[in-house]
Amino acid sequence: AQRVTQPEKLLSVFKGAPVELKCNYSYSGSPELFWYVQYSRQRLQLLLRHISRESIKGFTADLNKGETSFHLKKPFAQEEDSAMYYCALSGTLTGKLIFGQGTTLQVKP
Amino acid sequence: DVKVTQSSRYLVKRTGEKVFLECVQDMDHENMFWYRQDPGLGLRLIYFSYDVKMKEKGDIPEGYSVSREKKERFSLILESASTNQTSMYLCATYRGQGARWRGGTEAFFGQGTRLTVV
């Protein structure tokens, strides 16, 4: 079965603290993993994708096929990072984009 | 800039009504999706379409149907609205290859329709 699991509903950190949002997946073929973000009163938008190996707004994510994980990390959280984050998956076995349950990141001043 | 426009931001409907949610995109994308977004459940796929007049069921299609008569427009229909269909509905679009995922592509979302069924 194709599935994305985000175990934390809410992650609350202080400004300047490191952040790690967890994402685990289940997929039989070659997956493509993404992180999407939704800021308050804005539409859902792409943050980053694993194939690009990019850092966006200081966030990085590495695909670990052995652990089937794609955790999102940032060394120093900022207040403007407060948002809902969704991990998503697609790949060669499907035309669908499958999302996890979402994690709300709250960065306190 | 890709524009994905949902016809209504907020809707209030009565139980039993037939409800139409419209989504229009202007980027000539093949694939269009309807999700519902609920706290703690994330985004769940209702239906998707990878071509005009083509549709496939997602994970929670019960109580819903869809229509895709033109490439740019994808409609979600609640045949007989019920209170458990109160939710945020999101439309998304991306460039695809028929029923297959096109590697590296990005999905673009509408602003969402908050539907309340009373």
mmCIF file with all atom_site columns, C-alpha atoms in Angstrom:
data_model
loop_
_atom_site.group_PDB
_atom_site.id
_atom_site.type_symbol
_atom_site.label_atom_id
_atom_site.label_alt_id
_atom_site.label_comp_id
_atom_site.label_asym_id
_atom_site.label_entity_id
_atom_site.label_seq_id
_atom_site.pdbx_PDB_ins_code
_atom_site.Cartn_x
_atom_site.Cartn_y
_atom_site.Cartn_z
_atom_site.occupancy
_atom_site.B_iso_or_equiv
_atom_site.pdbx_formal_charge
_atom_site.auth_seq_id
_atom_site.auth_comp_id
_atom_site.auth_asym_id
_atom_site.auth_atom_id
_atom_site.pdbx_PDB_model_num
ATOM 1   C CA . ALA A 1 1   ? 0.000   0.000  0.000   1.00 0.00 ? 1   ALA A CA 1
ATOM 2   C CA . GLN A 1 2   ? 1.118   3.541  -0.707  1.00 0.00 ? 2   GLN A CA 1
ATOM 3   C CA . ARG A 1 3   ? 1.054   5.599  2.449   1.00 0.00 ? 3   ARG A CA 1
ATOM 4   C CA . VAL A 1 4   ? 2.608   8.660  4.064   1.00 0.00 ? 4   VAL A CA 1
ATOM 5   C CA . THR A 1 5   ? 2.757   8.992  7.845   1.00 0.00 ? 5   THR A CA 1
ATOM 6   C CA . GLN A 1 6   ? 3.531   12.137 9.798   1.00 0.00 ? 6   GLN A CA 1
ATOM 7   C CA . PRO A 1 7   ? 3.525   11.069 13.444  1.00 0.00 ? 7   PRO A CA 1
ATOM 8   C CA . GLU A 1 8   ? 3.355   14.541 15.002  1.00 0.00 ? 8   GLU A CA 1
ATOM 9   C CA . LYS A 1 9   ? 0.223   16.679 14.782  1.00 0.00 ? 9   LYS A CA 1
ATOM 10  C CA . LEU A 1 10  ? 1.920   19.623 16.441  1.00 0.00 ? 10  LEU A CA 1
ATOM 11  C CA . LEU A 1 11  ? 5.549   20.599 16.886  1.00 0.00 ? 11  LEU A CA 1
ATOM 12  C CA . SER A 1 12  ? 6.235   23.606 19.050  1.00 0.00 ? 12  SER A CA 1
ATOM 13  C CA . VAL A 1 13  ? 9.745   25.104 19.301  1.00 0.00 ? 13  VAL A CA 1
ATOM 14  C CA . PHE A 1 14  ? 11.353  28.376 20.287  1.00 0.00 ? 14  PHE A CA 1
ATOM 15  C CA . LYS A 1 15  ? 12.868  30.727 17.749  1.00 0.00 ? 15  LYS A CA 1
ATOM 16  C CA . GLY A 1 16  ? 16.451  29.708 16.981  1.00 0.00 ? 16  GLY A CA 1
ATOM 17  C CA . ALA A 1 17  ? 15.940  26.077 17.969  1.00 0.00 ? 17  ALA A CA 1
ATOM 18  C CA . PRO A 1 18  ? 16.473  23.241 15.479  1.00 0.00 ? 18  PRO A CA 1
ATOM 19  C CA . VAL A 1 19  ? 13.430  21.737 13.812  1.00 0.00 ? 19  VAL A CA 1
ATOM 20  C CA . GLU A 1 20  ? 12.787  18.254 12.490  1.00 0.00 ? 20  GLU A CA 1
ATOM 21  C CA . LEU A 1 21  ? 9.407   17.304 11.042  1.00 0.00 ? 21  LEU A CA 1
ATOM 22  C CA . LYS A 1 22  ? 9.127   13.568 10.588  1.00 0.00 ? 22  LYS A CA 1
ATOM 23  C CA . CYS A 1 23  ? 7.781   11.783 7.542   1.00 0.00 ? 23  CYS A CA 1
ATOM 24  C CA . ASN A 1 24  ? 7.740   8.045  6.858   1.00 0.00 ? 24  ASN A CA 1
ATOM 25  C CA . TYR A 1 25  ? 6.383   6.412  3.754   1.00 0.00 ? 25  TYR A CA 1
ATOM 26  C CA . SER A 1 26  ? 5.373   3.082  2.321   1.00 0.00 ? 26  SER A CA 1
ATOM 27  C CA . TYR A 1 27  ? 5.828   2.572  -1.420  1.00 0.00 ? 27  TYR A CA 1
ATOM 28  C CA . SER A 1 28  ? 6.785   -0.428 -3.534  1.00 0.00 ? 28  SER A CA 1
ATOM 29  C CA . GLY A 1 29  ? 8.307   1.300  -6.536  1.00 0.00 ? 29  GLY A CA 1
ATOM 30  C CA . SER A 1 30  ? 10.575  4.317  -6.959  1.00 0.00 ? 30  SER A CA 1
ATOM 31  C CA . PRO A 1 31  ? 9.063   7.108  -4.889  1.00 0.00 ? 31  PRO A CA 1
ATOM 32  C CA . GLU A 1 32  ? 9.239   10.815 -5.319  1.00 0.00 ? 32  GLU A CA 1
ATOM 33  C CA . LEU A 1 33  ? 8.892   12.712 -2.055  1.00 0.00 ? 33  LEU A CA 1
ATOM 34  C CA . PHE A 1 34  ? 7.825   16.287 -1.475  1.00 0.00 ? 34  PHE A CA 1
ATOM 35  C CA . TRP A 1 35  ? 7.168   18.734 1.308   1.00 0.00 ? 35  TRP A CA 1
ATOM 36  C CA . TYR A 1 36  ? 4.281   21.163 0.872   1.00 0.00 ? 36  TYR A CA 1
ATOM 37  C CA . VAL A 1 37  ? 3.573   24.088 3.200   1.00 0.00 ? 37  VAL A CA 1
ATOM 38  C CA . GLN A 1 38  ? 0.478   26.111 3.984   1.00 0.00 ? 38  GLN A CA 1
ATOM 39  C CA . TYR A 1 39  ? 0.974   29.455 5.723   1.00 0.00 ? 39  TYR A CA 1
ATOM 40  C CA . SER A 1 40  ? -1.955  31.107 7.441   1.00 0.00 ? 40  SER A CA 1
ATOM 41  C CA . ARG A 1 41  ? -4.590  32.264 4.922   1.00 0.00 ? 41  ARG A CA 1
ATOM 42  C CA . GLN A 1 42  ? -2.473  31.154 1.957   1.00 0.00 ? 42  GLN A CA 1
ATOM 43  C CA . ARG A 1 43  ? -2.855  28.291 -0.435  1.00 0.00 ? 43  ARG A CA 1
ATOM 44  C CA . LEU A 1 44  ? -0.872  25.096 -0.189  1.00 0.00 ? 44  LEU A CA 1
ATOM 45  C CA . GLN A 1 45  ? 2.429   25.352 -2.065  1.00 0.00 ? 45  GLN A CA 1
ATOM 46  C CA . LEU A 1 46  ? 5.498   23.272 -2.784  1.00 0.00 ? 46  LEU A CA 1
ATOM 47  C CA . LEU A 1 47  ? 8.389   23.757 -0.374  1.00 0.00 ? 47  LEU A CA 1
ATOM 48  C CA . LEU A 1 48  ? 10.878  21.260 -1.733  1.00 0.00 ? 48  LEU A CA 1
ATOM 49  C CA . ARG A 1 49  ? 11.258  17.925 -3.545  1.00 0.00 ? 49  ARG A CA 1
ATOM 50  C CA . HIS A 1 50  ? 13.861  15.283 -2.936  1.00 0.00 ? 50  HIS A CA 1
ATOM 51  C CA . ILE A 1 51  ? 15.045  14.995 -6.536  1.00 0.00 ? 51  ILE A CA 1
ATOM 52  C CA . SER A 1 52  ? 16.168  18.623 -6.520  1.00 0.00 ? 52  SER A CA 1
ATOM 53  C CA . ARG A 1 53  ? 18.352  18.198 -3.438  1.00 0.00 ? 53  ARG A CA 1
ATOM 54  C CA . GLU A 1 54  ? 17.733  21.845 -2.719  1.00 0.00 ? 54  GLU A CA 1
ATOM 55  C CA . SER A 1 55  ? 17.540  23.989 0.386   1.00 0.00 ? 55  SER A CA 1
ATOM 56  C CA . ILE A 1 56  ? 14.540  26.284 0.486   1.00 0.00 ? 56  ILE A CA 1
ATOM 57  C CA . LYS A 1 57  ? 14.149  28.904 3.225   1.00 0.00 ? 57  LYS A CA 1
ATOM 58  C CA . GLY A 1 58  ? 16.841  27.040 5.126   1.00 0.00 ? 58  GLY A CA 1
ATOM 59  C CA . PHE A 1 59  ? 14.928  23.753 5.062   1.00 0.00 ? 59  PHE A CA 1
ATOM 60  C CA . THR A 1 60  ? 16.452  20.518 3.776   1.00 0.00 ? 60  THR A CA 1
ATOM 61  C CA . ALA A 1 61  ? 15.159  16.965 3.507   1.00 0.00 ? 61  ALA A CA 1
ATOM 62  C CA . ASP A 1 62  ? 17.022  13.787 2.645   1.00 0.00 ? 62  ASP A CA 1
ATOM 63  C CA . LEU A 1 63  ? 15.377  10.702 1.273   1.00 0.00 ? 63  LEU A CA 1
ATOM 64  C CA . ASN A 1 64  ? 16.448  7.658  3.289   1.00 0.00 ? 64  ASN A CA 1
ATOM 65  C CA . LYS A 1 65  ? 15.276  4.609  1.383   1.00 0.00 ? 65  LYS A CA 1
ATOM 66  C CA . GLY A 1 66  ? 16.557  2.204  4.027   1.00 0.00 ? 66  GLY A CA 1
ATOM 67  C CA . GLU A 1 67  ? 14.418  3.792  6.734   1.00 0.00 ? 67  GLU A CA 1
ATOM 68  C CA . THR A 1 68  ? 11.718  4.903  4.247   1.00 0.00 ? 68  THR A CA 1
ATOM 69  C CA . SER A 1 69  ? 11.864  8.396  5.671   1.00 0.00 ? 69  SER A CA 1
ATOM 70  C CA . PHE A 1 70  ? 11.970  11.943 4.357   1.00 0.00 ? 70  PHE A CA 1
ATOM 71  C CA . HIS A 1 71  ? 12.320  14.165 7.404   1.00 0.00 ? 71  HIS A CA 1
ATOM 72  C CA . LEU A 1 72  ? 12.311  17.946 7.020   1.00 0.00 ? 72  LEU A CA 1
ATOM 73  C CA . LYS A 1 73  ? 14.999  19.818 8.923   1.00 0.00 ? 73  LYS A CA 1
ATOM 74  C CA . LYS A 1 74  ? 16.046  23.348 9.674   1.00 0.00 ? 74  LYS A CA 1
ATOM 75  C CA . PRO A 1 75  ? 18.912  24.240 12.014  1.00 0.00 ? 75  PRO A CA 1
ATOM 76  C CA . PHE A 1 76  ? 17.442  27.507 13.350  1.00 0.00 ? 76  PHE A CA 1
ATOM 77  C CA . ALA A 1 77  ? 13.687  28.025 13.313  1.00 0.00 ? 77  ALA A CA 1
ATOM 78  C CA . GLN A 1 78  ? 12.191  31.443 12.576  1.00 0.00 ? 78  GLN A CA 1
ATOM 79  C CA . GLU A 1 79  ? 8.767   32.750 13.595  1.00 0.00 ? 79  GLU A CA 1
ATOM 80  C CA . GLU A 1 80  ? 7.768   33.013 9.938   1.00 0.00 ? 80  GLU A CA 1
ATOM 81  C CA . ASP A 1 81  ? 8.222   29.244 9.609   1.00 0.00 ? 81  ASP A CA 1
ATOM 82  C CA . SER A 1 82  ? 5.030   28.730 11.600  1.00 0.00 ? 82  SER A CA 1
ATOM 83  C CA . ALA A 1 83  ? 2.686   26.884 9.249   1.00 0.00 ? 83  ALA A CA 1
ATOM 84  C CA . MET A 1 84  ? 1.136   23.534 8.395   1.00 0.00 ? 84  MET A CA 1
ATOM 85  C CA . TYR A 1 85  ? 3.557   21.154 6.683   1.00 0.00 ? 85  TYR A CA 1
ATOM 86  C CA . TYR A 1 86  ? 2.539   18.180 4.582   1.00 0.00 ? 86  TYR A CA 1
ATOM 87  C CA . CYS A 1 87  ? 4.748   15.394 3.340   1.00 0.00 ? 87  CYS A CA 1
ATOM 88  C CA . ALA A 1 88  ? 3.621   13.949 -0.005  1.00 0.00 ? 88  ALA A CA 1
ATOM 89  C CA . LEU A 1 89  ? 4.543   11.048 -2.244  1.00 0.00 ? 89  LEU A CA 1
ATOM 90  C CA . SER A 1 90  ? 4.151   9.952  -5.820  1.00 0.00 ? 90  SER A CA 1
ATOM 91  C CA . GLY A 1 91  ? 6.127   7.854  -8.252  1.00 0.00 ? 91  GLY A CA 1
ATOM 92  C CA . THR A 1 92  ? 6.216   5.381  -11.077 1.00 0.00 ? 92  THR A CA 1
ATOM 93  C CA . LEU A 1 93  ? 3.377   3.213  -9.741  1.00 0.00 ? 93  LEU A CA 1
ATOM 94  C CA . THR A 1 94  ? 0.734   5.900  -9.599  1.00 0.00 ? 94  THR A CA 1
ATOM 95  C CA . GLY A 1 95  ? -0.462  9.142  -11.101 1.00 0.00 ? 95  GLY A CA 1
ATOM 96  C CA . LYS A 1 96  ? -1.680  10.295 -7.717  1.00 0.00 ? 96  LYS A CA 1
ATOM 97  C CA . LEU A 1 97  ? -0.098  12.608 -5.173  1.00 0.00 ? 97  LEU A CA 1
ATOM 98  C CA . ILE A 1 98  ? -0.593  11.126 -1.715  1.00 0.00 ? 98  ILE A CA 1
ATOM 99  C CA . PHE A 1 99  ? -0.366  13.273 1.414   1.00 0.00 ? 99  PHE A CA 1
ATOM 100 C CA . GLY A 1 100 ? 0.319   12.652 5.048   1.00 0.00 ? 100 GLY A CA 1
ATOM 101 C CA . GLN A 1 101 ? -1.771  13.907 7.943   1.00 0.00 ? 101 GLN A CA 1
ATOM 102 C CA . GLY A 1 102 ? 0.151   17.142 8.280   1.00 0.00 ? 102 GLY A CA 1
ATOM 103 C CA . THR A 1 103 ? 2.188   18.677 11.106  1.00 0.00 ? 103 THR A CA 1
ATOM 104 C CA . THR A 1 104 ? 1.568   22.135 12.487  1.00 0.00 ? 104 THR A CA 1
ATOM 105 C CA . LEU A 1 105 ? 4.839   23.873 13.272  1.00 0.00 ? 105 LEU A CA 1
ATOM 106 C CA . GLN A 1 106 ? 4.582   26.593 15.874  1.00 0.00 ? 106 GLN A CA 1
ATOM 107 C CA . VAL A 1 107 ? 7.673   28.745 16.419  1.00 0.00 ? 107 VAL A CA 1
ATOM 108 C CA . LYS A 1 108 ? 7.467   30.765 19.613  1.00 0.00 ? 108 LYS A CA 1
ATOM 109 C CA . PRO A 1 109 ? 9.346   34.048 20.098  1.00 0.00 ? 109 PRO A CA 1
ATOM 110 C CA . ASP B 2 1   ? 2.110   32.031 -12.842 1.00 0.00 ? 1   ASP B CA 1
ATOM 111 C CA . VAL B 2 2   ? -0.243  29.104 -12.669 1.00 0.00 ? 2   VAL B CA 1
ATOM 112 C CA . LYS B 2 3   ? -3.681  30.122 -11.612 1.00 0.00 ? 3   LYS B CA 1
ATOM 113 C CA . VAL B 2 4   ? -6.010  27.612 -10.044 1.00 0.00 ? 4   VAL B CA 1
ATOM 114 C CA . THR B 2 5   ? -9.298  29.193 -9.147  1.00 0.00 ? 5   THR B CA 1
ATOM 115 C CA . GLN B 2 6   ? -12.079 27.670 -7.098  1.00 0.00 ? 6   GLN B CA 1
ATOM 116 C CA . SER B 2 7   ? -15.467 29.232 -7.649  1.00 0.00 ? 7   SER B CA 1
ATOM 117 C CA . SER B 2 8   ? -16.340 29.866 -4.002  1.00 0.00 ? 8   SER B CA 1
ATOM 118 C CA . ARG B 2 9   ? -14.326 30.572 -0.873  1.00 0.00 ? 9   ARG B CA 1
ATOM 119 C CA . TYR B 2 10  ? -17.188 29.792 1.507   1.00 0.00 ? 10  TYR B CA 1
ATOM 120 C CA . LEU B 2 11  ? -20.400 27.845 0.975   1.00 0.00 ? 11  LEU B CA 1
ATOM 121 C CA . VAL B 2 12  ? -23.251 26.967 3.305   1.00 0.00 ? 12  VAL B CA 1
ATOM 122 C CA . LYS B 2 13  ? -25.674 24.325 2.082   1.00 0.00 ? 13  LYS B CA 1
ATOM 123 C CA . ARG B 2 14  ? -28.547 22.347 3.552   1.00 0.00 ? 14  ARG B CA 1
ATOM 124 C CA . THR B 2 15  ? -28.571 18.594 4.071   1.00 0.00 ? 15  THR B CA 1
ATOM 125 C CA . GLY B 2 16  ? -29.820 16.843 0.952   1.00 0.00 ? 16  GLY B CA 1
ATOM 126 C CA . GLU B 2 17  ? -28.922 19.618 -1.472  1.00 0.00 ? 17  GLU B CA 1
ATOM 127 C CA . LYS B 2 18  ? -26.918 18.921 -4.599  1.00 0.00 ? 18  LYS B CA 1
ATOM 128 C CA . VAL B 2 19  ? -23.702 20.932 -4.420  1.00 0.00 ? 19  VAL B CA 1
ATOM 129 C CA . PHE B 2 20  ? -21.308 21.889 -7.201  1.00 0.00 ? 20  PHE B CA 1
ATOM 130 C CA . LEU B 2 21  ? -17.726 22.945 -6.549  1.00 0.00 ? 21  LEU B CA 1
ATOM 131 C CA . GLU B 2 22  ? -15.908 24.330 -9.555  1.00 0.00 ? 22  GLU B CA 1
ATOM 132 C CA . CYS B 2 23  ? -12.189 24.515 -10.282 1.00 0.00 ? 23  CYS B CA 1
ATOM 133 C CA . VAL B 2 24  ? -10.586 26.234 -13.258 1.00 0.00 ? 24  VAL B CA 1
ATOM 134 C CA . GLN B 2 25  ? -6.899  26.251 -14.215 1.00 0.00 ? 25  GLN B CA 1
ATOM 135 C CA . ASP B 2 26  ? -5.214  28.298 -16.907 1.00 0.00 ? 26  ASP B CA 1
ATOM 136 C CA . MET B 2 27  ? -1.986  26.347 -17.500 1.00 0.00 ? 27  MET B CA 1
ATOM 137 C CA . ASP B 2 28  ? -3.140  23.581 -19.820 1.00 0.00 ? 28  ASP B CA 1
ATOM 138 C CA . HIS B 2 29  ? -2.323  20.907 -17.225 1.00 0.00 ? 29  HIS B CA 1
ATOM 139 C CA . GLU B 2 30  ? -3.604  17.438 -17.875 1.00 0.00 ? 30  GLU B CA 1
ATOM 140 C CA . ASN B 2 31  ? -4.061  16.232 -14.305 1.00 0.00 ? 31  ASN B CA 1
ATOM 141 C CA . MET B 2 32  ? -6.581  17.690 -11.898 1.00 0.00 ? 32  MET B CA 1
ATOM 142 C CA . PHE B 2 33  ? -7.462  16.535 -8.400  1.00 0.00 ? 33  PHE B CA 1
ATOM 143 C CA . TRP B 2 34  ? -10.002 17.104 -5.667  1.00 0.00 ? 34  TRP B CA 1
ATOM 144 C CA . TYR B 2 35  ? -8.967  16.666 -2.046  1.00 0.00 ? 35  TYR B CA 1
ATOM 145 C CA . ARG B 2 36  ? -10.680 17.298 1.228   1.00 0.00 ? 36  ARG B CA 1
ATOM 146 C CA . GLN B 2 37  ? -8.638  18.690 4.081   1.00 0.00 ? 37  GLN B CA 1
ATOM 147 C CA . ASP B 2 38  ? -9.599  17.829 7.661   1.00 0.00 ? 38  ASP B CA 1
ATOM 148 C CA . PRO B 2 39  ? -7.602  18.436 10.860  1.00 0.00 ? 39  PRO B CA 1
ATOM 149 C CA . GLY B 2 40  ? -5.666  15.345 11.875  1.00 0.00 ? 40  GLY B CA 1
ATOM 150 C CA . LEU B 2 41  ? -6.536  13.537 8.657   1.00 0.00 ? 41  LEU B CA 1
ATOM 151 C CA . GLY B 2 42  ? -4.492  15.601 6.225   1.00 0.00 ? 42  GLY B CA 1
ATOM 152 C CA . LEU B 2 43  ? -5.434  15.752 2.565   1.00 0.00 ? 43  LEU B CA 1
ATOM 153 C CA . ARG B 2 44  ? -7.487  12.849 1.337   1.00 0.00 ? 44  ARG B CA 1
ATOM 154 C CA . LEU B 2 45  ? -7.991  12.279 -2.356  1.00 0.00 ? 45  LEU B CA 1
ATOM 155 C CA . ILE B 2 46  ? -11.605 12.200 -3.531  1.00 0.00 ? 46  ILE B CA 1
ATOM 156 C CA . TYR B 2 47  ? -11.288 11.968 -7.313  1.00 0.00 ? 47  TYR B CA 1
ATOM 157 C CA . PHE B 2 48  ? -8.793  12.797 -9.984  1.00 0.00 ? 48  PHE B CA 1
ATOM 158 C CA . SER B 2 49  ? -8.754  13.202 -13.734 1.00 0.00 ? 49  SER B CA 1
ATOM 159 C CA . TYR B 2 50  ? -5.855  12.905 -16.135 1.00 0.00 ? 50  TYR B CA 1
ATOM 160 C CA . ASP B 2 51  ? -7.715  13.906 -19.277 1.00 0.00 ? 51  ASP B CA 1
ATOM 161 C CA . VAL B 2 52  ? -10.986 15.327 -20.496 1.00 0.00 ? 52  VAL B CA 1
ATOM 162 C CA . LYS B 2 53  ? -13.879 12.971 -19.695 1.00 0.00 ? 53  LYS B CA 1
ATOM 163 C CA . MET B 2 54  ? -11.490 10.687 -17.789 1.00 0.00 ? 54  MET B CA 1
ATOM 164 C CA . LYS B 2 55  ? -11.829 10.219 -14.043 1.00 0.00 ? 55  LYS B CA 1
ATOM 165 C CA . GLU B 2 56  ? -10.581 7.886  -11.373 1.00 0.00 ? 56  GLU B CA 1
ATOM 166 C CA . LYS B 2 57  ? -11.705 7.346  -7.822  1.00 0.00 ? 57  LYS B CA 1
ATOM 167 C CA . GLY B 2 58  ? -9.419  8.375  -5.050  1.00 0.00 ? 58  GLY B CA 1
ATOM 168 C CA . ASP B 2 59  ? -9.463  7.123  -1.480  1.00 0.00 ? 59  ASP B CA 1
ATOM 169 C CA . ILE B 2 60  ? -12.828 8.558  -0.375  1.00 0.00 ? 60  ILE B CA 1
ATOM 170 C CA . PRO B 2 61  ? -15.142 8.841  -3.410  1.00 0.00 ? 61  PRO B CA 1
ATOM 171 C CA . GLU B 2 62  ? -18.373 7.850  -1.664  1.00 0.00 ? 62  GLU B CA 1
ATOM 172 C CA . GLY B 2 63  ? -20.998 10.557 -1.853  1.00 0.00 ? 63  GLY B CA 1
ATOM 173 C CA . TYR B 2 64  ? -19.129 12.466 -4.540  1.00 0.00 ? 64  TYR B CA 1
ATOM 174 C CA . SER B 2 65  ? -18.942 12.531 -8.319  1.00 0.00 ? 65  SER B CA 1
ATOM 175 C CA . VAL B 2 66  ? -16.935 14.626 -10.774 1.00 0.00 ? 66  VAL B CA 1
ATOM 176 C CA . SER B 2 67  ? -17.184 16.078 -14.238 1.00 0.00 ? 67  SER B CA 1
ATOM 177 C CA . ARG B 2 68  ? -14.448 17.085 -16.669 1.00 0.00 ? 68  ARG B CA 1
ATOM 178 C CA . GLU B 2 69  ? -15.940 18.278 -19.929 1.00 0.00 ? 69  GLU B CA 1
ATOM 179 C CA . LYS B 2 70  ? -13.126 20.720 -20.722 1.00 0.00 ? 70  LYS B CA 1
ATOM 180 C CA . LYS B 2 71  ? -9.438  20.463 -19.968 1.00 0.00 ? 71  LYS B CA 1
ATOM 181 C CA . GLU B 2 72  ? -9.362  23.573 -17.813 1.00 0.00 ? 72  GLU B CA 1
ATOM 182 C CA . ARG B 2 73  ? -12.384 22.811 -15.634 1.00 0.00 ? 73  ARG B CA 1
ATOM 183 C CA . PHE B 2 74  ? -12.924 20.076 -13.053 1.00 0.00 ? 74  PHE B CA 1
ATOM 184 C CA . SER B 2 75  ? -16.130 19.993 -11.048 1.00 0.00 ? 75  SER B CA 1
ATOM 185 C CA . LEU B 2 76  ? -16.825 18.164 -7.808  1.00 0.00 ? 76  LEU B CA 1
ATOM 186 C CA . ILE B 2 77  ? -20.449 17.247 -7.165  1.00 0.00 ? 77  ILE B CA 1
ATOM 187 C CA . LEU B 2 78  ? -21.999 16.297 -3.864  1.00 0.00 ? 78  LEU B CA 1
ATOM 188 C CA . GLU B 2 79  ? -25.087 14.394 -4.962  1.00 0.00 ? 79  GLU B CA 1
ATOM 189 C CA . SER B 2 80  ? -26.935 14.810 -1.658  1.00 0.00 ? 80  SER B CA 1
ATOM 190 C CA . ALA B 2 81  ? -24.962 16.840 0.850   1.00 0.00 ? 81  ALA B CA 1
ATOM 191 C CA . SER B 2 82  ? -24.613 15.497 4.363   1.00 0.00 ? 82  SER B CA 1
ATOM 192 C CA . THR B 2 83  ? -23.205 17.046 7.522   1.00 0.00 ? 83  THR B CA 1
ATOM 193 C CA . ASN B 2 84  ? -20.167 14.740 7.439   1.00 0.00 ? 84  ASN B CA 1
ATOM 194 C CA . GLN B 2 85  ? -19.162 16.402 4.175   1.00 0.00 ? 85  GLN B CA 1
ATOM 195 C CA . THR B 2 86  ? -18.532 19.656 5.997   1.00 0.00 ? 86  THR B CA 1
ATOM 196 C CA . SER B 2 87  ? -14.887 20.296 5.199   1.00 0.00 ? 87  SER B CA 1
ATOM 197 C CA . MET B 2 88  ? -12.303 22.315 3.294   1.00 0.00 ? 88  MET B CA 1
ATOM 198 C CA . TYR B 2 89  ? -12.106 21.206 -0.332  1.00 0.00 ? 89  TYR B CA 1
ATOM 199 C CA . LEU B 2 90  ? -8.929  21.762 -2.335  1.00 0.00 ? 90  LEU B CA 1
ATOM 200 C CA . CYS B 2 91  ? -8.468  21.523 -6.070  1.00 0.00 ? 91  CYS B CA 1
ATOM 201 C CA . ALA B 2 92  ? -4.998  20.825 -7.477  1.00 0.00 ? 92  ALA B CA 1
ATOM 202 C CA . THR B 2 93  ? -3.490  20.576 -10.914 1.00 0.00 ? 93  THR B CA 1
ATOM 203 C CA . TYR B 2 94  ? -0.187  19.477 -12.414 1.00 0.00 ? 94  TYR B CA 1
ATOM 204 C CA . ARG B 2 95  ? 1.354   18.491 -15.683 1.00 0.00 ? 95  ARG B CA 1
ATOM 205 C CA . GLY B 2 96  ? 1.133   14.736 -16.122 1.00 0.00 ? 96  GLY B CA 1
ATOM 206 C CA . GLN B 2 97  ? 1.564   11.896 -18.558 1.00 0.00 ? 97  GLN B CA 1
ATOM 207 C CA . GLY B 2 98  ? -1.856  10.372 -18.626 1.00 0.00 ? 98  GLY B CA 1
ATOM 208 C CA . ALA B 2 99  ? -2.318  8.166  -15.605 1.00 0.00 ? 99  ALA B CA 1
ATOM 209 C CA . ARG B 2 100 ? 1.378   8.223  -14.775 1.00 0.00 ? 100 ARG B CA 1
ATOM 210 C CA . TRP B 2 101 ? 3.248   10.632 -12.580 1.00 0.00 ? 101 TRP B CA 1
ATOM 211 C CA . ARG B 2 102 ? 5.577   12.904 -14.490 1.00 0.00 ? 102 ARG B CA 1
ATOM 212 C CA . GLY B 2 103 ? 8.775   13.035 -12.499 1.00 0.00 ? 103 GLY B CA 1
ATOM 213 C CA . GLY B 2 104 ? 9.702   16.220 -10.708 1.00 0.00 ? 104 GLY B CA 1
ATOM 214 C CA . THR B 2 105 ? 6.479   17.995 -11.396 1.00 0.00 ? 105 THR B CA 1
ATOM 215 C CA . GLU B 2 106 ? 4.878   20.438 -8.985  1.00 0.00 ? 106 GLU B CA 1
ATOM 216 C CA . ALA B 2 107 ? 1.229   20.491 -7.964  1.00 0.00 ? 107 ALA B CA 1
ATOM 217 C CA . PHE B 2 108 ? -0.577  23.843 -7.825  1.00 0.00 ? 108 PHE B CA 1
ATOM 218 C CA . PHE B 2 109 ? -3.504  24.360 -5.508  1.00 0.00 ? 109 PHE B CA 1
ATOM 219 C CA . GLY B 2 110 ? -6.585  26.500 -5.451  1.00 0.00 ? 110 GLY B CA 1
ATOM 220 C CA . GLN B 2 111 ? -7.396  28.692 -2.480  1.00 0.00 ? 111 GLN B CA 1
ATOM 221 C CA . GLY B 2 112 ? -9.880  26.176 -1.115  1.00 0.00 ? 112 GLY B CA 1
ATOM 222 C CA . THR B 2 113 ? -13.641 26.107 -0.565  1.00 0.00 ? 113 THR B CA 1
ATOM 223 C CA . ARG B 2 114 ? -14.876 25.903 2.998   1.00 0.00 ? 114 ARG B CA 1
ATOM 224 C CA . LEU B 2 115 ? -18.154 23.993 2.761   1.00 0.00 ? 115 LEU B CA 1
ATOM 225 C CA . THR B 2 116 ? -20.548 23.841 5.688   1.00 0.00 ? 116 THR B CA 1
ATOM 226 C CA . VAL B 2 117 ? -23.551 21.520 5.470   1.00 0.00 ? 117 VAL B CA 1
ATOM 227 C CA . VAL B 2 118 ? -26.301 22.302 7.974   1.00 0.00 ? 118 VAL B CA 1
#
